[in-house]
XYZ file of C-alpha atoms in Angstrom:
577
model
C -32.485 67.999 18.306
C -29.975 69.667 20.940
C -26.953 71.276 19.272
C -24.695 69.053 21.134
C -26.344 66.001 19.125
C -26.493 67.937 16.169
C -22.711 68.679 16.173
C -21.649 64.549 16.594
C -24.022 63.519 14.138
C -22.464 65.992 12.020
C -19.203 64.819 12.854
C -19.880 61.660 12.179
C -21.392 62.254 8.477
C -18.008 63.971 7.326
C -15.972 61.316 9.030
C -18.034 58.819 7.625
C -17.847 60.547 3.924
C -14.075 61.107 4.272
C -13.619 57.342 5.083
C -16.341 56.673 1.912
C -13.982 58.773 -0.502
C -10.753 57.434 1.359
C -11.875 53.759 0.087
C -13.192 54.588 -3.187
C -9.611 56.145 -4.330
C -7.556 53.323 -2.546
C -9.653 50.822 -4.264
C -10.398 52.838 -7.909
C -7.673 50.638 -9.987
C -9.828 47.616 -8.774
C -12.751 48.648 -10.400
C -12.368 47.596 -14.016
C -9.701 46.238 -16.147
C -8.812 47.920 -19.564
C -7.418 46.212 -22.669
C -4.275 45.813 -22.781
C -3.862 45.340 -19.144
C -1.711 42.588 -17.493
C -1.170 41.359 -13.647
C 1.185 39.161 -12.743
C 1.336 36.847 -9.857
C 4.458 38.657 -9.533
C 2.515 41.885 -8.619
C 1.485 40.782 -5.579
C -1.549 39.064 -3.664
C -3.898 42.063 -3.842
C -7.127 41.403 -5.290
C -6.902 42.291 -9.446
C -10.775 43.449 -9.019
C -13.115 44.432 -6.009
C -17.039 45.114 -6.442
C -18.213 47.969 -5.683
C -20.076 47.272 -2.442
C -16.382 45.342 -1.247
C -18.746 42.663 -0.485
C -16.537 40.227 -3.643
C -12.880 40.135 -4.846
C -11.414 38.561 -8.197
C -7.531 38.073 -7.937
C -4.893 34.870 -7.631
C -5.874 32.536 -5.041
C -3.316 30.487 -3.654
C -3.921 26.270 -3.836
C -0.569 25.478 -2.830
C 3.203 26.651 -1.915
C 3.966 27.724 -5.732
C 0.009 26.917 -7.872
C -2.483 29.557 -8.139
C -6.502 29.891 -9.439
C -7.906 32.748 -10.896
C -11.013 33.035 -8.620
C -14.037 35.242 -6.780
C -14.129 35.033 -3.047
C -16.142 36.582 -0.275
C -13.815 39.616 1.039
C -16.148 39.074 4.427
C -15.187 35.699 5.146
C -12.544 34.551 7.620
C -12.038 31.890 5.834
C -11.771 33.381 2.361
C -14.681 31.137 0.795
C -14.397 30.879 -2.834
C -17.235 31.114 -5.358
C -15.886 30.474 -8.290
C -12.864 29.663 -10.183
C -11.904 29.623 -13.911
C -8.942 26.556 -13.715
C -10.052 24.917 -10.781
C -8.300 22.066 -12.184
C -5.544 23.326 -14.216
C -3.505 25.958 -11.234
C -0.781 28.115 -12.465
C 2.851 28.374 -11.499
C 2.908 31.098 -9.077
C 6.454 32.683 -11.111
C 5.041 34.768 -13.738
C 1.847 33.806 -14.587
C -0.457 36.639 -15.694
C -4.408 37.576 -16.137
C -4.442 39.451 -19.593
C -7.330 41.565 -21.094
C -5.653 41.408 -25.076
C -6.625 44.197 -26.770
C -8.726 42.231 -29.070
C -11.322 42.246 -26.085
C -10.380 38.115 -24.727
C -9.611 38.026 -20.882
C -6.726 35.333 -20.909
C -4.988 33.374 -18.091
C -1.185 33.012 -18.834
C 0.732 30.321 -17.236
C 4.632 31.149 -16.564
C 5.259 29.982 -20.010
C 2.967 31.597 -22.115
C 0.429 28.941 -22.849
C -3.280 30.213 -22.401
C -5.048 28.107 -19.412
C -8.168 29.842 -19.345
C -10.247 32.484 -21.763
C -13.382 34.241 -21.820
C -13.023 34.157 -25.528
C -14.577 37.242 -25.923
C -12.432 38.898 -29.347
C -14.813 38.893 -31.580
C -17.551 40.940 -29.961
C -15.881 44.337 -29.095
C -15.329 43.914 -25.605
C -13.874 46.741 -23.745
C -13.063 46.350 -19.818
C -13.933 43.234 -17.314
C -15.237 44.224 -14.012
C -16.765 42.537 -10.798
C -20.435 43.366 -9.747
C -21.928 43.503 -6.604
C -23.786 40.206 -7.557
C -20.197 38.873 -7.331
C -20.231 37.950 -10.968
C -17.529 38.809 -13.252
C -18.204 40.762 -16.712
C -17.020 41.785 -19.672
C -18.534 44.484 -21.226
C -18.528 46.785 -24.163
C -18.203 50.457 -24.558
C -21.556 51.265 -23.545
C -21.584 49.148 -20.089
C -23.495 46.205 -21.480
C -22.459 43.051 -20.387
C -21.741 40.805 -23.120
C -19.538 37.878 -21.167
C -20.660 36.656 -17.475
C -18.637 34.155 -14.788
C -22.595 33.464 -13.638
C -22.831 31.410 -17.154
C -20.465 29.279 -16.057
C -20.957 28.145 -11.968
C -18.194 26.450 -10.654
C -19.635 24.591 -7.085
C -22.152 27.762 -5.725
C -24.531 29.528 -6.893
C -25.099 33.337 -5.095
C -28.092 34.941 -4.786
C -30.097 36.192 -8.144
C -27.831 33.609 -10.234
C -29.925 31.339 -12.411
C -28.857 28.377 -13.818
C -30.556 27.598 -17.243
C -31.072 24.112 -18.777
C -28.073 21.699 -19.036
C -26.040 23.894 -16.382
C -24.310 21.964 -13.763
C -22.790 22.076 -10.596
C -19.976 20.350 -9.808
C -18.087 19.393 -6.290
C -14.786 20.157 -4.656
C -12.695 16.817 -4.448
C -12.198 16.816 -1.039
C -12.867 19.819 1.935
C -10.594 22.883 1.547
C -9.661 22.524 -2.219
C -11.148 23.708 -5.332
C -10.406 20.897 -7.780
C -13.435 18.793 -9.059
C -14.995 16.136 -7.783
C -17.691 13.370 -8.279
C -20.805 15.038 -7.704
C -23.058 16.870 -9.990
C -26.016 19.009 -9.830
C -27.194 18.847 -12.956
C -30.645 20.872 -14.268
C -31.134 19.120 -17.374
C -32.612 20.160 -20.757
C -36.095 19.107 -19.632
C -36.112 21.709 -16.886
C -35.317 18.448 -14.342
C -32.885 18.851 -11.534
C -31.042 15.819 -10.586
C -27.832 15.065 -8.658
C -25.396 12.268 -10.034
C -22.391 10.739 -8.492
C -20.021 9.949 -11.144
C -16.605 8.514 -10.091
C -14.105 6.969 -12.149
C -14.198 2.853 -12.584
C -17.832 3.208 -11.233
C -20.917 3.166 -12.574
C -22.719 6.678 -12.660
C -25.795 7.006 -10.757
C -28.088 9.362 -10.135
C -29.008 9.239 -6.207
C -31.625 12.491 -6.352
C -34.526 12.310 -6.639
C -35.231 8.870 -5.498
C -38.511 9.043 -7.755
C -38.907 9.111 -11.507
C -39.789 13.043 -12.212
C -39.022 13.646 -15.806
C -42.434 15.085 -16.629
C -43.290 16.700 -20.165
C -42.721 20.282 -20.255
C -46.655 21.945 -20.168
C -45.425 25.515 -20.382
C -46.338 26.117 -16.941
C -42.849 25.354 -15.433
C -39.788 27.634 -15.014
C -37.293 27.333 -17.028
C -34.446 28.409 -14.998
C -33.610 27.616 -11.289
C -31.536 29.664 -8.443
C -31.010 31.309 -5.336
C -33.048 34.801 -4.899
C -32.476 37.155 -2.400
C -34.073 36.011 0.842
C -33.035 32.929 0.609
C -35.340 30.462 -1.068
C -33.995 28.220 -3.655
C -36.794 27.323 -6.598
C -36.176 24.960 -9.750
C -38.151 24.198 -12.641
C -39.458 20.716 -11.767
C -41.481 22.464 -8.338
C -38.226 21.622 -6.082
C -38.138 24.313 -3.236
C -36.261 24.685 -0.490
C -35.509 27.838 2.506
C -32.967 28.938 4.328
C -34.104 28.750 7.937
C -33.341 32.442 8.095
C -35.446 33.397 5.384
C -35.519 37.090 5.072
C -33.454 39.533 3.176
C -30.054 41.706 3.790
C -28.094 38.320 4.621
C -25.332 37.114 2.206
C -26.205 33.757 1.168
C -24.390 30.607 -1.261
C -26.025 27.684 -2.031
C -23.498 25.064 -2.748
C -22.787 21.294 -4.101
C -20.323 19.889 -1.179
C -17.572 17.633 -1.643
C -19.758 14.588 0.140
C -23.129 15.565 -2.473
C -25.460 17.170 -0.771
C -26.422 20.713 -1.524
C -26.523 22.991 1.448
C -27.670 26.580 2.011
C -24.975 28.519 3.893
C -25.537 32.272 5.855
C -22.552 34.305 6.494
C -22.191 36.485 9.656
C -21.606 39.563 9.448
C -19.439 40.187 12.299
C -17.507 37.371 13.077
C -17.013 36.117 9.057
C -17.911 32.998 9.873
C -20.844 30.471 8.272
C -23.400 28.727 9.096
C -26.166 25.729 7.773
C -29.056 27.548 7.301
C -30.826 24.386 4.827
C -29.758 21.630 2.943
C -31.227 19.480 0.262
C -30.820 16.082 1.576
C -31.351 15.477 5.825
C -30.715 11.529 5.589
C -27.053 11.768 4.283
C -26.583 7.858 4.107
C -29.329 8.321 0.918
C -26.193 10.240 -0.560
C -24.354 7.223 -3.587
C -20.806 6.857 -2.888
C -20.841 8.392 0.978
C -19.688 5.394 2.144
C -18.109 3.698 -0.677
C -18.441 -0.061 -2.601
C -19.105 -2.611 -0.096
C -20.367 -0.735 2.828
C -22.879 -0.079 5.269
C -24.234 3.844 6.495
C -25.901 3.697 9.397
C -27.378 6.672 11.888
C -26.050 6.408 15.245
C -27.197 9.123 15.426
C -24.733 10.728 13.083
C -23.895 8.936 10.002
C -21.296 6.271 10.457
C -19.847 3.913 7.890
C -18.884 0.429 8.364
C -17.568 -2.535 6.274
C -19.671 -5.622 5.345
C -18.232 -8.801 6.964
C -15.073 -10.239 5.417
C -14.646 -6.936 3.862
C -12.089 -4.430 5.424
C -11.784 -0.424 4.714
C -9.853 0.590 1.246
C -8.610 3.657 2.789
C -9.260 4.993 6.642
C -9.088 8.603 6.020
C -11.466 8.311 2.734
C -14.581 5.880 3.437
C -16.022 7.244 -0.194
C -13.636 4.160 -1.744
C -15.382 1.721 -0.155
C -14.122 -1.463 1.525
C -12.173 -4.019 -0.197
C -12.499 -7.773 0.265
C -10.113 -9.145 3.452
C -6.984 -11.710 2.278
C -7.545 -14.145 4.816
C -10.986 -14.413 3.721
C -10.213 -14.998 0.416
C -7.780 -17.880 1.449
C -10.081 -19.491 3.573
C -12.907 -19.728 1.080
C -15.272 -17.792 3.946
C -18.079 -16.656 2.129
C -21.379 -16.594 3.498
C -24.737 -15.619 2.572
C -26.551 -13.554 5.471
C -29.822 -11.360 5.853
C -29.241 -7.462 5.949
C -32.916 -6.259 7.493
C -33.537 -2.668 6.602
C -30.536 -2.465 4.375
C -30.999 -1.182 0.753
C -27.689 -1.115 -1.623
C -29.334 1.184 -4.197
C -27.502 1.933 -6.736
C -24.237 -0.502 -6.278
C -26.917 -3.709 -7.412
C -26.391 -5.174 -10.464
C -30.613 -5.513 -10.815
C -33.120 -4.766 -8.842
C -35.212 -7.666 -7.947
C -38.595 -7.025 -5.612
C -38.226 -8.233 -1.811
C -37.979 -12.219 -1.564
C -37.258 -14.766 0.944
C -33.114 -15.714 1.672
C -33.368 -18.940 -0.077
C -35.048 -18.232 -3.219
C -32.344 -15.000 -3.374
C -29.498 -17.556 -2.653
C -30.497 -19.526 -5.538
C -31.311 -16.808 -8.471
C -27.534 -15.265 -7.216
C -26.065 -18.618 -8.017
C -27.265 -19.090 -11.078
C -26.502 -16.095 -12.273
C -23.330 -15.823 -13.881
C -22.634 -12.198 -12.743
C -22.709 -13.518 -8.989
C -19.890 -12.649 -6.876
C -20.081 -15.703 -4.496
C -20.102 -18.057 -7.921
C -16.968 -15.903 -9.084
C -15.367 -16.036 -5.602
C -15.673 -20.076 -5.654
C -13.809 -20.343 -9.287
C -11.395 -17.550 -8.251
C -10.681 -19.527 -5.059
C -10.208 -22.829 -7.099
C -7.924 -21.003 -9.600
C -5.725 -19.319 -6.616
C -5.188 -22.322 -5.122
C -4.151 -24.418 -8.019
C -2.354 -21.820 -8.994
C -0.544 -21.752 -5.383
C -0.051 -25.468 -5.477
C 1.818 -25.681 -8.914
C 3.732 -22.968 -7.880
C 4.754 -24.595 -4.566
C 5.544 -27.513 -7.085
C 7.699 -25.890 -9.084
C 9.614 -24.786 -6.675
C 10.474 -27.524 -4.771
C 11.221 -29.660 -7.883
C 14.505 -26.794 -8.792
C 14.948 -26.825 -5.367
C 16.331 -30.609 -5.535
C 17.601 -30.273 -9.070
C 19.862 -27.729 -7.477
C 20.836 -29.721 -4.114
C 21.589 -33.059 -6.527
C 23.656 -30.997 -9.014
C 25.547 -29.237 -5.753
C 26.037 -33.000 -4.442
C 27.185 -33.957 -7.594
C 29.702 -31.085 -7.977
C 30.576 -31.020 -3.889
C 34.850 -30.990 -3.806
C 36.149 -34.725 -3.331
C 39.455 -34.432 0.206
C 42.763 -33.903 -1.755
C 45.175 -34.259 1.184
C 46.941 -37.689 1.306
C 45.535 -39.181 4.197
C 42.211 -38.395 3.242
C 42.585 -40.069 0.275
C 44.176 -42.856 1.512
C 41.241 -43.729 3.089
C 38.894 -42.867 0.495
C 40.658 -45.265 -1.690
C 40.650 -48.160 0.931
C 36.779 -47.797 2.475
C 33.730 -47.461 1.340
C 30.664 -45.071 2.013
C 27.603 -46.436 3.459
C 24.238 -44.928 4.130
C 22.723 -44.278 7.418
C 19.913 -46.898 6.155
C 22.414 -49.641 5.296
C 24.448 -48.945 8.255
C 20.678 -49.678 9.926
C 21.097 -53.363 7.985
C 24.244 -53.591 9.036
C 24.172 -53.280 12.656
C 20.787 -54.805 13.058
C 19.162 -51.285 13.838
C 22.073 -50.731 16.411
C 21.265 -53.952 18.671
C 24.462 -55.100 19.905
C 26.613 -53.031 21.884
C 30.770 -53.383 21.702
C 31.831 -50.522 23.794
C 31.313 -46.770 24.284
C 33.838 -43.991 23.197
C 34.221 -40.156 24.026
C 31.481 -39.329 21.310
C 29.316 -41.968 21.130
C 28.726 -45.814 21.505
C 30.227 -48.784 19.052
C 27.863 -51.441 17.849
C 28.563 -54.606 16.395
C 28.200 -55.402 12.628
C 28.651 -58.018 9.582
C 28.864 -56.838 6.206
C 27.236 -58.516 2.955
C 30.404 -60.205 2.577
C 30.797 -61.795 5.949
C 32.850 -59.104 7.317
C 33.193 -58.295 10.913
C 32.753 -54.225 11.428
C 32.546 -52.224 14.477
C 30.095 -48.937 13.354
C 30.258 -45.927 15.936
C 27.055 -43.935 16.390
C 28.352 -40.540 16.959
C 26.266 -39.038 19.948
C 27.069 -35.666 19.192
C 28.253 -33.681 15.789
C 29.885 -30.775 16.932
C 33.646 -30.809 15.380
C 33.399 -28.859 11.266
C 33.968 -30.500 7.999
C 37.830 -29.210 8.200
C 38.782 -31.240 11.662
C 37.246 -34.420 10.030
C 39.177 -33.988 7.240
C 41.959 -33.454 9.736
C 41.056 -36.585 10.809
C 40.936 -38.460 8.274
C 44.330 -37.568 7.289
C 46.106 -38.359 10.956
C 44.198 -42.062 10.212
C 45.694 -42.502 6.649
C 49.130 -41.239 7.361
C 48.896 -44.250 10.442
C 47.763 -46.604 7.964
C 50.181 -45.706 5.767
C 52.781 -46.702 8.326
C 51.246 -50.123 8.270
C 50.300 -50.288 11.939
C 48.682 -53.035 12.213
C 47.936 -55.430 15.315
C 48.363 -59.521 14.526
C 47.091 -62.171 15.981
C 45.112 -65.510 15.663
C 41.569 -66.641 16.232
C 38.806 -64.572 17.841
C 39.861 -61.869 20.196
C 38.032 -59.500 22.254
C 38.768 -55.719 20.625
C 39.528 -54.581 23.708
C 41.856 -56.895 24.540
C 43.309 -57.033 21.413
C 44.133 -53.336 22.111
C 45.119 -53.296 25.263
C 47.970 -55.945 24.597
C 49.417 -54.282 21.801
C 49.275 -50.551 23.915
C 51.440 -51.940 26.497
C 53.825 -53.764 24.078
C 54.230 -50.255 22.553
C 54.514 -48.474 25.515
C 57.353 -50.185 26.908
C 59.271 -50.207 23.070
C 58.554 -46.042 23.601
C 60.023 -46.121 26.466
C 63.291 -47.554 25.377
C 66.060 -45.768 23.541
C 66.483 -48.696 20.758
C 64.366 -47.423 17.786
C 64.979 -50.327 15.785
C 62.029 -51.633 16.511
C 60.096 -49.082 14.530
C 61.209 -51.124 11.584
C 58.487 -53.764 12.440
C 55.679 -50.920 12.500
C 56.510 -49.100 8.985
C 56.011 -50.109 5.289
C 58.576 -52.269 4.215
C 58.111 -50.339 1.020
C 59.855 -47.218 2.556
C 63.224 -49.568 2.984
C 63.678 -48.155 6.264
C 63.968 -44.435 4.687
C 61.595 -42.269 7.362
C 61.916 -39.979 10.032
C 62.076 -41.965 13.421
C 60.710 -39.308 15.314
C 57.672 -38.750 13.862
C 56.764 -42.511 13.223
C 57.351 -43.095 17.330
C 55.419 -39.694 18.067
C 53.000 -41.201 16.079
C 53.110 -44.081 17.309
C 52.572 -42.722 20.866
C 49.556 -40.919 20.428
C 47.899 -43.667 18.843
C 48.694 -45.927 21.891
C 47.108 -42.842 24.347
C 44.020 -42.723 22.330
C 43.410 -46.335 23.217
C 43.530 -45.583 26.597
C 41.613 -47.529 29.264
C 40.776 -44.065 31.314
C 38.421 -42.014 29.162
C 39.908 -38.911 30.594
C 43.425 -39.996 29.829
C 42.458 -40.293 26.254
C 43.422 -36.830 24.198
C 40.871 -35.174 22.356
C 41.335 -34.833 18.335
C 42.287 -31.297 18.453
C 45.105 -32.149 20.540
C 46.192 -34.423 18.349
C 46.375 -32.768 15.057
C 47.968 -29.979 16.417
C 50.410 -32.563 17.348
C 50.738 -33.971 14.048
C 50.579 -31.017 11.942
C 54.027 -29.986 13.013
C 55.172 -33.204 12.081
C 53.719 -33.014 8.300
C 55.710 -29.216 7.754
């Protein structure tokens, strides 16, 4: 070797040694944790504990703006990838809460009150530090270095390499991707050595979707009795399941974990950019996974999996296809329900038996006379909805006219004089007797500025002219107005006399000119043949002949001459004051 070469490899060994020595004193308060110790959130987001090799760090991991875990995580990772957590359902406040080694040996996670979240439970067998292993598992140990408490005991959703899991140990999902809180699968290695997965999800029935088979075999002696993740990445349980990373080999950090969508995958980490990758995974057909698409649903491959509702059905939740589809409201109020063929299409466990393959029509009829069947239900439910509906609808109406009689009943009667003038002098007819009356409107008299006047005999013998008005525009107030104009005229006794049969119009027109020409004249005598003898002649002149004169103008023979009724009761109404 030259001495050039020998001089930079040199160089490099010290700086290498110095940087080795450098780390080992930054990082010497993270290698254990005495009794008596406390860290607070408050202290900081360093890691509490680092392993030795840096490859694992224990500490507060943040879940949210103000909730915090006590967990392990990969320091490589980008991503910070946890692998496991001690209250991954139960966070912290992030002001004040504290990890505690008590100095009766118990590791103890504080909330910001006081009250103890999580514990190792470890006082009673002369514990004496915790500390994080290169493994990443954390320990508590006593005097002597023996490890007497282990997080690898107690997996959370991953397993790491050389981490066993021992009969009724279980892995349980994440709720959804990025958080830590629990979820609805399980991988579960049971107590005769048999791994299973199980979804499990609340108002559901539990199911157990791996393995397809029936494996619970009797335990010869021969099988393991532990299963787990070794070193170069082969995964080997009890009941002869085996899977490998695609990597296979050694010096590659490895987790095998239970996903939030139930499948167990193998994951490789890279070294250099801190990234992972799928490097195996348990199931390859992911619509065999229970729950993946949810109640009333279809997986298909296309070529990914893709869910889809059943028809009439429509999805519970867009963003979450794991709660299924629900049942679409027009459907339901239409009665649509169908039976169809589903070729190819198995609805394993979501059945409420299992029945061996059979032809439509024999599976039509066992469905319908069972009384668990959904179409039977839907057909009662239907019935039940509608009567329901109709009764309702029923109900309503009959209130609805209670109300609209007792408003008729209670409607205010006119209180101004004219209006009950003529209240007290006529009577009120019905649009159907005014029908009777009039002959359904057959003969004509004569048409006005709202409408046309038909001819009519009462029950009595009486001659009436009825006028069909062609267009109700004018407010409940002006007819009142109306009627009052009419009654104070009528109270004037202006009346028109004559003999025998005479043609209305010509009736009228006589007595308009008559009047006219008295109006014109200054001798107001005359008025005294007009007005109520009952008034002895005591009135105001004035008004009677203004009167007077607009009834003659609203008789004129020119339609356009004739005023309208607004004109005349503002008239009149100065007249009343």
């Amino acid at each position: 070797m030259a001495m050039g070469q020998v001089f930079t490899f040199t160089a490099a060994l010290l700086s290498f040694l110095l940087m080795s020595y450098t780390a080992l004193a930054n990082n010497q308060s993270y290698l254990a944790i005495a009794r008596g110790s406390s860290i607070s959130t408050r202290d900081g987001a360093a890691p509490i504990l680092v392993s030795p090799n840096g490859a694992f760090s224990c500490g507060f991991y943040k879940v949210a703006t103000n909730a915090f875990t006590f967990s392990i995580w990969f320091s490589r990772s980008a991503e910070k990838t946890v692998a496991w957590t001690a209250n991954r359902d139960a966070p912290v406040n992030g002001n004040g809460s504290r990890i505690v080694f008590q100095k009766s040996g118990s590791l103890d996670l504080l909330d910001y009150d006081g009250t103890v979240v999580w514990s190792t439970n470890t006082a009673a067998i002369h514990a004496d530090s915790a500390a994080l292993l290169d493994t990443g598992s954390l320990v508590i140990m006593d005097q002597g270095g023996n490890p007497l408490w282990s997080s690898f005991n107690s997996p959370t959703d991953t397993l790491l390499p050389s981490q066993s899991m021992a009969k009724n140990t279980r892995l349980v999902s994440a709720s959804a991707k990025g958080l830590l809180s629990s979820g609805f699968y399980t991988f579960y290695f049971d107590s005769n050595y048999t791994s299973s997965l199980i979804y499990n999800r609340k108002n559901e029935i539990s199911a157990t979707y791996w393995p397809t088979h029936n494996r619970s075999w009797a335990n010869n002696g021969n099988r393991n009795q532990y299963c787990g993740l070794d070193s170069k990445g082969a995964f080997v349980a009890g009941d002869q399941l085996k899977f490998e990373a695609s990597d296979l080999g050694d010096d590659i950090m490895r987790r095998l974990t239970l996903d939030y969508d139930g499948n167990l995958r193998m994951y490789s980490l890279n070294m250099m950019t801190g990234s992972w990758s799928i490097s195996g995974m348990l199931l390859a057909r992911l619509c065999e996974i229970h729950g993946l698409c949810g109640r009333n649903s279809l997986c298909r491959y296309t070529p990914d999996p893709e869910c889809s509702c059943l028809e009439g059905f429509e999805v519970t939740q867009p963003s979450d296809w794991s709660k299924g589809c629900k049942r679409k409201t027009n459907s339901v109020a239409s009665n649509d329900f169908i039976f169809t063929e589903l070729p190819g299409t198995d609805f394993w466990g979501y059945e409420l038996n299992y029945n061996m393959s059979m032809p439509l029509q024999k599976c039509i009829k066992m469905c319908l006379e069972d009384g668990d069947c959904q179409a039977k239900k839907f057909k009662f439910g239907y019935f039940l909805t509608s009567a329901l509906t109709l009764l309702a609808v029923e109900v309503t109406l009959i209130f609805i006219g209670f109300w609209v009689l007792h408003k008729w009943e209670r409607r205010p009667e006119p209180t101004d004089v004219g209006s009950m003038i003529i209240y007290g002098q006529f009577c009120r007819f019905s649009y159907r007797e005014l029908q009777e009356v009039t002959n359904c409107f057959h003969e004509e008299m004569g048409r006005g500025g709202s409408g046309v006047v038909y001819k009519g005999v009462l029950s009595d013998e009486r001659k009436v002219a009825v006028k069909k008005l062609s267009d109700m525009i004018q407010g409940e107030q002006e007819f009142r107005s109306e009627l009052s104009v009419i009654g104070r005229i009528y109270h004037m006794n202006v009346v028109v006399q004559g003999e025998g049969e005479v043609e209305v119009e010509m009736a009228v027109g006589h007595y308009a000119k008559t009047l006219k020409k008295k109006l014109a004249s200054k001798d107001q005598s005359w008025l005294l043949e007009f007005v109520d003898c009952r008034l002895s002649g005591e009135f105001d002149y004035v008004q009677a002949a203004m009167m007077l004169k607009i009834a003659v103008s609203c008789v004129e023979e020119e339609r356009g001459r004739r005023p309208n009724m607004s004109y005349v009761v503002e008239t009149l109404l100065p007249l009343v004051e």
